[in-house]
mmCIF file of N, CA, C and O in Angstrom:
data_model
loop_
_atom_site.group_PDB
_atom_site.id
_atom_site.type_symbol
_atom_site.label_atom_id
_atom_site.label_comp_id
_atom_site.label_asym_id
_atom_site.label_seq_id
_atom_site.Cartn_x
_atom_site.Cartn_y
_atom_site.Cartn_z
ATOM 1 N N CYS A 1 0.840 -1.174 0.000
ATOM 2 C CA CYS A 1 0.000 0.000 0.000
ATOM 3 C C CYS A 1 0.887 1.240 0.000
ATOM 4 O O CYS A 1 2.021 1.196 0.461
ATOM 5 N N TYR A 2 0.385 2.305 -0.547
ATOM 6 C CA TYR A 2 1.108 3.564 -0.595
ATOM 7 C C TYR A 2 0.365 4.606 0.226
ATOM 8 O O TYR A 2 -0.858 4.682 0.183
ATOM 9 N N TRP A 3 1.102 5.384 0.953
ATOM 10 C CA TRP A 3 0.544 6.421 1.807
ATOM 11 C C TRP A 3 0.960 7.766 1.241
ATOM 12 O O TRP A 3 2.146 8.056 1.136
ATOM 13 N N ILE A 4 -0.024 8.581 0.859
ATOM 14 C CA ILE A 4 0.254 9.928 0.375
ATOM 15 C C ILE A 4 -0.494 10.882 1.288
ATOM 16 O O ILE A 4 -1.694 11.099 1.148
ATOM 17 N N CYS A 5 0.237 11.427 2.265
ATOM 18 C CA CYS A 5 -0.410 12.199 3.325
ATOM 19 C C CYS A 5 -1.120 13.436 2.801
ATOM 20 O O CYS A 5 -2.160 13.827 3.329
ATOM 21 N N THR A 6 -0.615 14.060 1.754
ATOM 22 C CA THR A 6 -1.254 15.263 1.215
ATOM 23 C C THR A 6 -2.683 14.982 0.790
ATOM 24 O O THR A 6 -3.557 15.829 0.931
ATOM 25 N N PHE A 7 -2.935 13.788 0.272
ATOM 26 C CA PHE A 7 -4.264 13.451 -0.208
ATOM 27 C C PHE A 7 -5.174 12.905 0.891
ATOM 28 O O PHE A 7 -6.370 12.762 0.686
ATOM 29 N N SER A 8 -4.632 12.602 2.040
ATOM 30 C CA SER A 8 -5.442 11.987 3.089
ATOM 31 C C SER A 8 -5.999 12.993 4.079
ATOM 32 O O SER A 8 -6.897 12.669 4.847
ATOM 33 N N ASN A 9 -5.462 14.200 4.091
ATOM 34 C CA ASN A 9 -5.898 15.205 5.047
ATOM 35 C C ASN A 9 -6.536 16.390 4.340
ATOM 36 O O ASN A 9 -6.071 16.823 3.297
ATOM 37 N N ASN A 10 -7.580 16.906 4.969
ATOM 38 C CA ASN A 10 -8.186 18.139 4.497
ATOM 39 C C ASN A 10 -7.225 19.270 4.845
ATOM 40 O O ASN A 10 -7.088 19.642 6.008
ATOM 41 N N GLN A 11 -6.539 19.805 3.859
ATOM 42 C CA GLN A 11 -5.513 20.820 4.086
ATOM 43 C C GLN A 11 -6.093 22.133 4.622
ATOM 44 O O GLN A 11 -5.357 22.985 5.096
ATOM 45 N N TYR A 12 -7.420 22.292 4.570
ATOM 46 C CA TYR A 12 -8.067 23.498 5.084
ATOM 47 C C TYR A 12 -8.572 23.315 6.508
ATOM 48 O O TYR A 12 -9.115 24.236 7.100
ATOM 49 N N ASP A 13 -8.413 22.119 7.043
ATOM 50 C CA ASP A 13 -8.876 21.830 8.401
ATOM 51 C C ASP A 13 -7.891 20.892 9.097
ATOM 52 O O ASP A 13 -8.291 19.916 9.724
ATOM 53 N N VAL A 14 -6.621 21.198 8.988
ATOM 54 C CA VAL A 14 -5.572 20.325 9.516
ATOM 55 C C VAL A 14 -5.695 20.139 11.024
ATOM 56 O O VAL A 14 -5.467 19.043 11.536
ATOM 57 N N LYS A 15 -6.105 21.161 11.740
ATOM 58 C CA LYS A 15 -6.231 21.052 13.198
ATOM 59 C C LYS A 15 -7.155 19.891 13.585
ATOM 60 O O LYS A 15 -6.819 19.089 14.451
ATOM 61 N N ASN A 16 -8.293 19.791 12.949
ATOM 62 C CA ASN A 16 -9.216 18.690 13.245
ATOM 63 C C ASN A 16 -8.736 17.366 12.666
ATOM 64 O O ASN A 16 -9.031 16.303 13.199
ATOM 65 N N GLU A 17 -8.017 17.417 11.570
ATOM 66 C CA GLU A 17 -7.499 16.201 10.957
ATOM 67 C C GLU A 17 -6.447 15.530 11.840
ATOM 68 O O GLU A 17 -6.356 14.319 11.886
ATOM 69 N N VAL A 18 -5.641 16.327 12.516
ATOM 70 C CA VAL A 18 -4.555 15.792 13.339
ATOM 71 C C VAL A 18 -5.081 15.167 14.618
ATOM 72 O O VAL A 18 -4.527 14.200 15.120
ATOM 73 N N GLY A 19 -6.163 15.688 15.167
ATOM 74 C CA GLY A 19 -6.711 15.146 16.408
ATOM 75 C C GLY A 19 -6.088 15.796 17.622
ATOM 76 O O GLY A 19 -5.565 16.906 17.558
ATOM 77 N N GLN A 20 -6.103 15.097 18.740
ATOM 78 C CA GLN A 20 -5.619 15.644 20.006
ATOM 79 C C GLN A 20 -4.094 15.662 20.115
ATOM 80 O O GLN A 20 -3.541 16.389 20.907
ATOM 81 N N GLY A 21 -3.435 14.855 19.345
ATOM 82 C CA GLY A 21 -1.976 14.782 19.415
ATOM 83 C C GLY A 21 -1.415 14.020 18.237
ATOM 84 O O GLY A 21 -2.156 13.506 17.396
ATOM 85 N N CYS A 22 -0.126 13.931 18.184
ATOM 86 C CA CYS A 22 0.560 13.285 17.048
ATOM 87 C C CYS A 22 0.128 11.840 16.838
ATOM 88 O O CYS A 22 0.004 11.388 15.708
ATOM 89 N N THR A 23 -0.129 11.130 17.923
ATOM 90 C CA THR A 23 -0.485 9.714 17.777
ATOM 91 C C THR A 23 -1.936 9.516 17.340
ATOM 92 O O THR A 23 -2.334 8.386 17.051
ATOM 93 N N ASP A 24 -2.706 10.589 17.268
ATOM 94 C CA ASP A 24 -4.068 10.530 16.722
ATOM 95 C C ASP A 24 -4.084 10.841 15.233
ATOM 96 O O ASP A 24 -5.099 10.659 14.564
ATOM 97 N N SER A 25 -2.978 11.316 14.720
ATOM 98 C CA SER A 25 -2.943 11.774 13.328
ATOM 99 C C SER A 25 -2.984 10.602 12.354
ATOM 100 O O SER A 25 -2.556 9.492 12.657
ATOM 101 N N SER A 26 -3.502 10.878 11.178
ATOM 102 C CA SER A 26 -3.544 9.846 10.140
ATOM 103 C C SER A 26 -2.130 9.434 9.733
ATOM 104 O O SER A 26 -1.906 8.286 9.354
ATOM 105 N N PHE A 27 -1.172 10.356 9.844
ATOM 106 C CA PHE A 27 0.227 10.033 9.541
ATOM 107 C C PHE A 27 0.676 8.856 10.413
ATOM 108 O O PHE A 27 1.153 7.840 9.929
ATOM 109 N N TYR A 28 0.526 9.051 11.711
ATOM 110 C CA TYR A 28 0.972 8.059 12.692
ATOM 111 C C TYR A 28 0.204 6.749 12.526
ATOM 112 O O TYR A 28 0.792 5.667 12.490
ATOM 113 N N LEU A 29 -1.121 6.845 12.435
ATOM 114 C CA LEU A 29 -1.958 5.647 12.355
ATOM 115 C C LEU A 29 -1.648 4.819 11.105
ATOM 116 O O LEU A 29 -1.602 3.589 11.171
ATOM 117 N N ALA A 30 -1.424 5.476 9.999
ATOM 118 C CA ALA A 30 -1.106 4.749 8.766
ATOM 119 C C ALA A 30 0.266 4.084 8.858
ATOM 120 O O ALA A 30 0.420 2.921 8.492
ATOM 121 N N LEU A 31 1.245 4.819 9.358
ATOM 122 C CA LEU A 31 2.593 4.258 9.449
ATOM 123 C C LEU A 31 2.659 3.057 10.379
ATOM 124 O O LEU A 31 3.352 2.084 10.104
ATOM 125 N N TRP A 32 1.930 3.118 11.484
ATOM 126 C CA TRP A 32 1.969 2.046 12.478
ATOM 127 C C TRP A 32 0.889 0.983 12.269
ATOM 128 O O TRP A 32 0.735 0.084 13.083
ATOM 129 N N SER A 33 0.159 1.041 11.167
ATOM 130 C CA SER A 33 -0.947 0.106 10.931
ATOM 131 C C SER A 33 -0.485 -1.322 10.651
ATOM 132 O O SER A 33 -1.253 -2.259 10.820
ATOM 133 N N GLY A 34 0.739 -1.477 10.202
ATOM 134 C CA GLY A 34 1.209 -2.796 9.789
ATOM 135 C C GLY A 34 0.983 -3.035 8.305
ATOM 136 O O GLY A 34 1.474 -4.016 7.749
ATOM 137 N N ASP A 35 0.230 -2.148 7.663
ATOM 138 C CA ASP A 35 -0.024 -2.274 6.226
ATOM 139 C C ASP A 35 1.003 -1.531 5.386
ATOM 140 O O ASP A 35 1.177 -1.843 4.214
ATOM 141 N N CYS A 36 1.651 -0.543 5.963
ATOM 142 C CA CYS A 36 2.682 0.214 5.236
ATOM 143 C C CYS A 36 3.957 -0.611 5.167
ATOM 144 O O CYS A 36 4.380 -1.188 6.157
ATOM 145 N N LEU A 37 4.557 -0.635 4.004
ATOM 146 C CA LEU A 37 5.803 -1.393 3.830
ATOM 147 C C LEU A 37 7.031 -0.491 3.802
ATOM 148 O O LEU A 37 8.148 -0.986 3.726
ATOM 149 N N GLY A 38 6.819 0.820 3.855
ATOM 150 C CA GLY A 38 7.947 1.734 3.849
ATOM 151 C C GLY A 38 7.482 3.170 3.723
ATOM 152 O O GLY A 38 6.304 3.434 3.535
ATOM 153 N N THR A 39 8.435 4.068 3.811
ATOM 154 C CA THR A 39 8.162 5.493 3.691
ATOM 155 C C THR A 39 9.036 6.053 2.581
ATOM 156 O O THR A 39 10.247 5.836 2.574
ATOM 157 N N CYS A 40 8.419 6.750 1.646
ATOM 158 C CA CYS A 40 9.157 7.419 0.577
ATOM 159 C C CYS A 40 9.329 8.879 0.959
ATOM 160 O O CYS A 40 8.348 9.578 1.176
ATOM 161 N N LEU A 41 10.555 9.316 1.048
ATOM 162 C CA LEU A 41 10.855 10.713 1.294
ATOM 163 C C LEU A 41 11.234 11.316 -0.047
ATOM 164 O O LEU A 41 12.280 10.999 -0.612
ATOM 165 N N VAL A 42 10.335 12.134 -0.587
ATOM 166 C CA VAL A 42 10.541 12.730 -1.901
ATOM 167 C C VAL A 42 11.366 13.998 -1.724
ATOM 168 O O VAL A 42 10.933 14.955 -1.088
ATOM 169 N N LEU A 43 12.568 13.959 -2.268
ATOM 170 C CA LEU A 43 13.518 15.060 -2.104
ATOM 171 C C LEU A 43 13.553 15.956 -3.331
ATOM 172 O O LEU A 43 13.518 15.476 -4.451
ATOM 173 N N ASP A 44 13.643 17.255 -3.070
ATOM 174 C CA ASP A 44 13.880 18.207 -4.147
ATOM 175 C C ASP A 44 15.339 18.656 -4.071
ATOM 176 O O ASP A 44 16.099 18.165 -3.239
ATOM 177 N N GLU A 45 15.725 19.557 -4.909
ATOM 178 C CA GLU A 45 17.125 19.986 -4.953
ATOM 179 C C GLU A 45 17.579 20.660 -3.653
ATOM 180 O O GLU A 45 18.757 20.613 -3.306
ATOM 181 N N GLN A 46 16.651 21.296 -2.934
ATOM 182 C CA GLN A 46 16.991 21.975 -1.683
ATOM 183 C C GLN A 46 16.730 21.101 -0.453
ATOM 184 O O GLN A 46 16.874 21.557 0.670
ATOM 185 N N VAL A 47 16.303 19.872 -0.648
ATOM 186 C CA VAL A 47 15.986 18.929 0.427
ATOM 187 C C VAL A 47 14.977 19.551 1.405
ATOM 188 O O VAL A 47 15.098 19.445 2.618
ATOM 189 N N GLN A 48 13.963 20.199 0.866
ATOM 190 C CA GLN A 48 12.955 20.895 1.661
ATOM 191 C C GLN A 48 12.210 20.006 2.666
ATOM 192 O O GLN A 48 11.894 20.467 3.752
ATOM 193 N N PRO A 49 11.925 18.735 2.340
ATOM 194 C CA PRO A 49 11.200 17.922 3.322
ATOM 195 C C PRO A 49 11.887 17.840 4.688
ATOM 196 O O PRO A 49 11.226 17.713 5.705
ATOM 197 N N LEU A 50 13.197 17.919 4.708
ATOM 198 C CA LEU A 50 13.908 17.829 5.987
ATOM 199 C C LEU A 50 13.796 19.114 6.803
ATOM 200 O O LEU A 50 14.292 19.184 7.926
ATOM 201 N N LYS A 51 13.096 20.098 6.282
ATOM 202 C CA LYS A 51 12.830 21.345 7.002
ATOM 203 C C LYS A 51 11.388 21.408 7.506
ATOM 204 O O LYS A 51 11.002 22.374 8.134
ATOM 205 N N ARG A 52 10.601 20.393 7.218
ATOM 206 C CA ARG A 52 9.178 20.374 7.586
ATOM 207 C C ARG A 52 8.964 19.445 8.771
ATOM 208 O O ARG A 52 9.367 18.287 8.757
ATOM 209 N N SER A 53 8.282 19.954 9.780
ATOM 210 C CA SER A 53 8.109 19.188 11.017
ATOM 211 C C SER A 53 7.372 17.872 10.800
ATOM 212 O O SER A 53 7.752 16.852 11.377
ATOM 213 N N TRP A 54 6.331 17.845 9.962
ATOM 214 C CA TRP A 54 5.605 16.590 9.754
ATOM 215 C C TRP A 54 6.460 15.578 9.007
ATOM 216 O O TRP A 54 6.382 14.380 9.246
ATOM 217 N N CYS A 55 7.281 16.045 8.097
ATOM 218 C CA CYS A 55 8.181 15.128 7.396
ATOM 219 C C CYS A 55 9.197 14.537 8.364
ATOM 220 O O CYS A 55 9.504 13.344 8.307
ATOM 221 N N LEU A 56 9.686 15.363 9.273
ATOM 222 C CA LEU A 56 10.625 14.862 10.286
ATOM 223 C C LEU A 56 9.924 13.895 11.236
ATOM 224 O O LEU A 56 10.508 12.893 11.648
ATOM 225 N N PHE A 57 8.675 14.193 11.577
ATOM 226 C CA PHE A 57 7.884 13.285 12.418
ATOM 227 C C PHE A 57 7.767 11.922 11.721
ATOM 228 O O PHE A 57 7.991 10.879 12.344
ATOM 229 N N GLU A 58 7.421 11.926 10.448
ATOM 230 C CA GLU A 58 7.300 10.672 9.701
ATOM 231 C C GLU A 58 8.646 9.953 9.597
ATOM 232 O O GLU A 58 8.705 8.732 9.673
ATOM 233 N N PHE A 59 9.707 10.722 9.431
ATOM 234 C CA PHE A 59 11.057 10.149 9.381
ATOM 235 C C PHE A 59 11.377 9.425 10.688
ATOM 236 O O PHE A 59 11.834 8.277 10.678
ATOM 237 N N ILE A 60 11.114 10.066 11.809
ATOM 238 C CA ILE A 60 11.388 9.462 13.122
ATOM 239 C C ILE A 60 10.538 8.216 13.318
ATOM 240 O O ILE A 60 11.041 7.174 13.767
ATOM 241 N N GLN A 61 9.256 8.295 12.979
ATOM 242 C CA GLN A 61 8.385 7.127 13.124
ATOM 243 C C GLN A 61 8.877 5.979 12.245
ATOM 244 O O GLN A 61 8.849 4.818 12.652
ATOM 245 N N THR A 62 9.341 6.302 11.049
ATOM 246 C CA THR A 62 9.878 5.282 10.145
ATOM 247 C C THR A 62 11.067 4.572 10.776
ATOM 248 O O THR A 62 11.175 3.340 10.717
ATOM 249 N N MET A 63 11.948 5.330 11.388
ATOM 250 C CA MET A 63 13.121 4.732 12.044
ATOM 251 C C MET A 63 12.692 3.853 13.227
ATOM 252 O O MET A 63 13.240 2.762 13.424
ATOM 253 N N LEU A 64 11.703 4.300 13.989
ATOM 254 C CA LEU A 64 11.203 3.507 15.120
ATOM 255 C C LEU A 64 10.546 2.211 14.649
ATOM 256 O O LEU A 64 10.746 1.149 15.242
ATOM 257 N N ILE A 65 9.770 2.290 13.573
ATOM 258 C CA ILE A 65 9.112 1.101 13.038
ATOM 259 C C ILE A 65 10.154 0.125 12.489
ATOM 260 O O ILE A 65 10.054 -1.082 12.700
ATOM 261 N N LYS A 66 11.147 0.646 11.809
ATOM 262 C CA LYS A 66 12.194 -0.211 11.231
ATOM 263 C C LYS A 66 12.925 -0.993 12.321
ATOM 264 O O LYS A 66 13.299 -2.151 12.121
ATOM 265 N N ASP A 67 13.100 -0.374 13.479
ATOM 266 C CA ASP A 67 13.778 -1.037 14.601
ATOM 267 C C ASP A 67 12.853 -1.939 15.414
ATOM 268 O O ASP A 67 13.306 -2.628 16.315
ATOM 269 N N ASN A 68 11.556 -1.936 15.082
ATOM 270 C CA ASN A 68 10.566 -2.701 15.824
ATOM 271 C C ASN A 68 10.400 -4.081 15.181
ATOM 272 O O ASN A 68 10.069 -4.189 14.006
ATOM 273 N N ASP A 69 10.602 -5.119 15.934
ATOM 274 C CA ASP A 69 10.500 -6.487 15.417
ATOM 275 C C ASP A 69 9.078 -6.884 15.043
ATOM 276 O O ASP A 69 8.865 -7.918 14.415
ATOM 277 N N GLN A 70 8.102 -6.065 15.416
ATOM 278 C CA GLN A 70 6.696 -6.364 15.142
ATOM 279 C C GLN A 70 6.364 -6.257 13.647
ATOM 280 O O GLN A 70 5.393 -6.822 13.184
ATOM 281 N N PHE A 71 7.191 -5.527 12.884
ATOM 282 C CA PHE A 71 6.928 -5.295 11.466
ATOM 283 C C PHE A 71 8.118 -5.763 10.607
ATOM 284 O O PHE A 71 8.830 -4.948 10.032
ATOM 285 N N PRO A 72 8.340 -7.064 10.484
ATOM 286 C CA PRO A 72 9.522 -7.568 9.769
ATOM 287 C C PRO A 72 9.530 -7.234 8.270
ATOM 288 O O PRO A 72 10.594 -7.181 7.660
ATOM 289 N N ALA A 73 8.372 -7.006 7.661
ATOM 290 C CA ALA A 73 8.316 -6.713 6.228
ATOM 291 C C ALA A 73 8.544 -5.233 5.923
ATOM 292 O O ALA A 73 8.719 -4.858 4.764
ATOM 293 N N PHE A 74 8.569 -4.396 6.948
ATOM 294 C CA PHE A 74 8.734 -2.961 6.742
ATOM 295 C C PHE A 74 10.117 -2.683 6.160
ATOM 296 O O PHE A 74 11.133 -3.129 6.687
ATOM 297 N N GLN A 75 10.155 -1.957 5.053
ATOM 298 C CA GLN A 75 11.402 -1.725 4.322
ATOM 299 C C GLN A 75 12.144 -0.469 4.759
ATOM 300 O O GLN A 75 13.274 -0.249 4.325
ATOM 301 N N GLY A 76 11.511 0.353 5.563
ATOM 302 C CA GLY A 76 12.182 1.555 6.043
ATOM 303 C C GLY A 76 12.009 2.741 5.130
ATOM 304 O O GLY A 76 10.990 2.893 4.462
ATOM 305 N N LEU A 77 13.038 3.566 5.064
ATOM 306 C CA LEU A 77 12.984 4.839 4.356
ATOM 307 C C LEU A 77 13.595 4.736 2.967
ATOM 308 O O LEU A 77 14.704 4.220 2.795
ATOM 309 N N LEU A 78 12.861 5.209 1.982
ATOM 310 C CA LEU A 78 13.349 5.273 0.606
ATOM 311 C C LEU A 78 13.507 6.740 0.232
ATOM 312 O O LEU A 78 12.581 7.530 0.391
ATOM 313 N N PHE A 79 14.678 7.104 -0.221
ATOM 314 C CA PHE A 79 14.944 8.471 -0.665
ATOM 315 C C PHE A 79 14.626 8.554 -2.150
ATOM 316 O O PHE A 79 15.288 7.922 -2.973
ATOM 317 N N CYS A 80 13.621 9.338 -2.500
ATOM 318 C CA CYS A 80 13.141 9.416 -3.877
ATOM 319 C C CYS A 80 13.375 10.802 -4.463
ATOM 320 O O CYS A 80 13.256 11.809 -3.769
ATOM 321 N N THR A 81 13.714 10.826 -5.735
ATOM 322 C CA THR A 81 13.874 12.079 -6.472
ATOM 323 C C THR A 81 13.078 11.958 -7.763
ATOM 324 O O THR A 81 12.515 10.897 -8.064
ATOM 325 N N SER A 82 13.067 13.010 -8.536
ATOM 326 C CA SER A 82 12.340 12.968 -9.804
ATOM 327 C C SER A 82 12.946 11.959 -10.782
ATOM 328 O O SER A 82 12.298 11.548 -11.734
ATOM 329 N N SER A 83 14.170 11.517 -10.524
ATOM 330 C CA SER A 83 14.804 10.550 -11.430
ATOM 331 C C SER A 83 14.783 9.114 -10.911
ATOM 332 O O SER A 83 15.269 8.216 -11.581
ATOM 333 N N GLY A 84 14.237 8.888 -9.718
ATOM 334 C CA GLY A 84 14.139 7.528 -9.205
ATOM 335 C C GLY A 84 14.416 7.416 -7.720
ATOM 336 O O GLY A 84 14.407 8.401 -6.992
ATOM 337 N N VAL A 85 14.695 6.197 -7.275
ATOM 338 C CA VAL A 85 14.942 5.905 -5.862
ATOM 339 C C VAL A 85 16.447 5.818 -5.626
ATOM 340 O O VAL A 85 17.125 4.956 -6.202
ATOM 341 N N LEU A 86 16.958 6.695 -4.779
ATOM 342 C CA LEU A 86 18.398 6.733 -4.521
ATOM 343 C C LEU A 86 18.888 5.442 -3.870
ATOM 344 O O LEU A 86 19.970 4.960 -4.183
ATOM 345 N N ASN A 87 18.104 4.864 -2.966
ATOM 346 C CA ASN A 87 18.512 3.657 -2.241
ATOM 347 C C ASN A 87 18.856 2.501 -3.177
ATOM 348 O O ASN A 87 19.654 1.654 -2.865
ATOM 349 N N HIS A 88 18.181 2.465 -4.310
ATOM 350 C CA HIS A 88 18.354 1.348 -5.239
ATOM 351 C C HIS A 88 19.389 1.627 -6.316
ATOM 352 O O HIS A 88 19.567 0.812 -7.216
ATOM 353 N N GLY A 89 20.035 2.790 -6.243
ATOM 354 C CA GLY A 89 21.011 3.148 -7.262
ATOM 355 C C GLY A 89 20.384 3.451 -8.596
ATOM 356 O O GLY A 89 21.029 3.388 -9.630
ATOM 357 N N GLU A 90 19.085 3.767 -8.583
ATOM 358 C CA GLU A 90 18.346 4.008 -9.822
ATOM 359 C C GLU A 90 18.181 5.475 -10.136
ATOM 360 O O GLU A 90 17.425 5.841 -11.030
ATOM 361 N N ALA A 91 18.835 6.353 -9.378
ATOM 362 C CA ALA A 91 18.597 7.773 -9.559
ATOM 363 C C ALA A 91 19.889 8.553 -9.431
ATOM 364 O O ALA A 91 20.852 8.108 -8.814
ATOM 365 N N SER A 92 19.864 9.731 -9.974
ATOM 366 C CA SER A 92 20.993 10.635 -9.862
ATOM 367 C C SER A 92 20.793 11.533 -8.648
ATOM 368 O O SER A 92 19.664 11.833 -8.270
ATOM 369 N N VAL A 93 21.879 11.952 -8.035
ATOM 370 C CA VAL A 93 21.785 12.880 -6.908
ATOM 371 C C VAL A 93 21.682 14.311 -7.397
ATOM 372 O O VAL A 93 21.565 15.237 -6.608
ATOM 373 N N GLU A 94 21.750 14.510 -8.671
ATOM 374 C CA GLU A 94 21.668 15.851 -9.247
ATOM 375 C C GLU A 94 20.274 16.169 -9.699
ATOM 376 O O GLU A 94 19.486 15.418 -10.072
#
């Protein structure tokens, strides 16, 4: 399954979408559901996602899930660019 957080939340009502705290958010619930097999971090030339708090939250959760024996099929973090997936050697860093 693929998780695209931009499409899952009403961007005009994020406060209600997130709930009472981070662990109520659809981000957290989807990542920890056991159905996600990994997280794709889509990078631009300025690496903007690493400046966004929700992206960092997802990054941290990804690392915690990867270290958790409860999800052996979880593949972890994939660094993606417009030319492909860096982890697989299928993309350029430029």
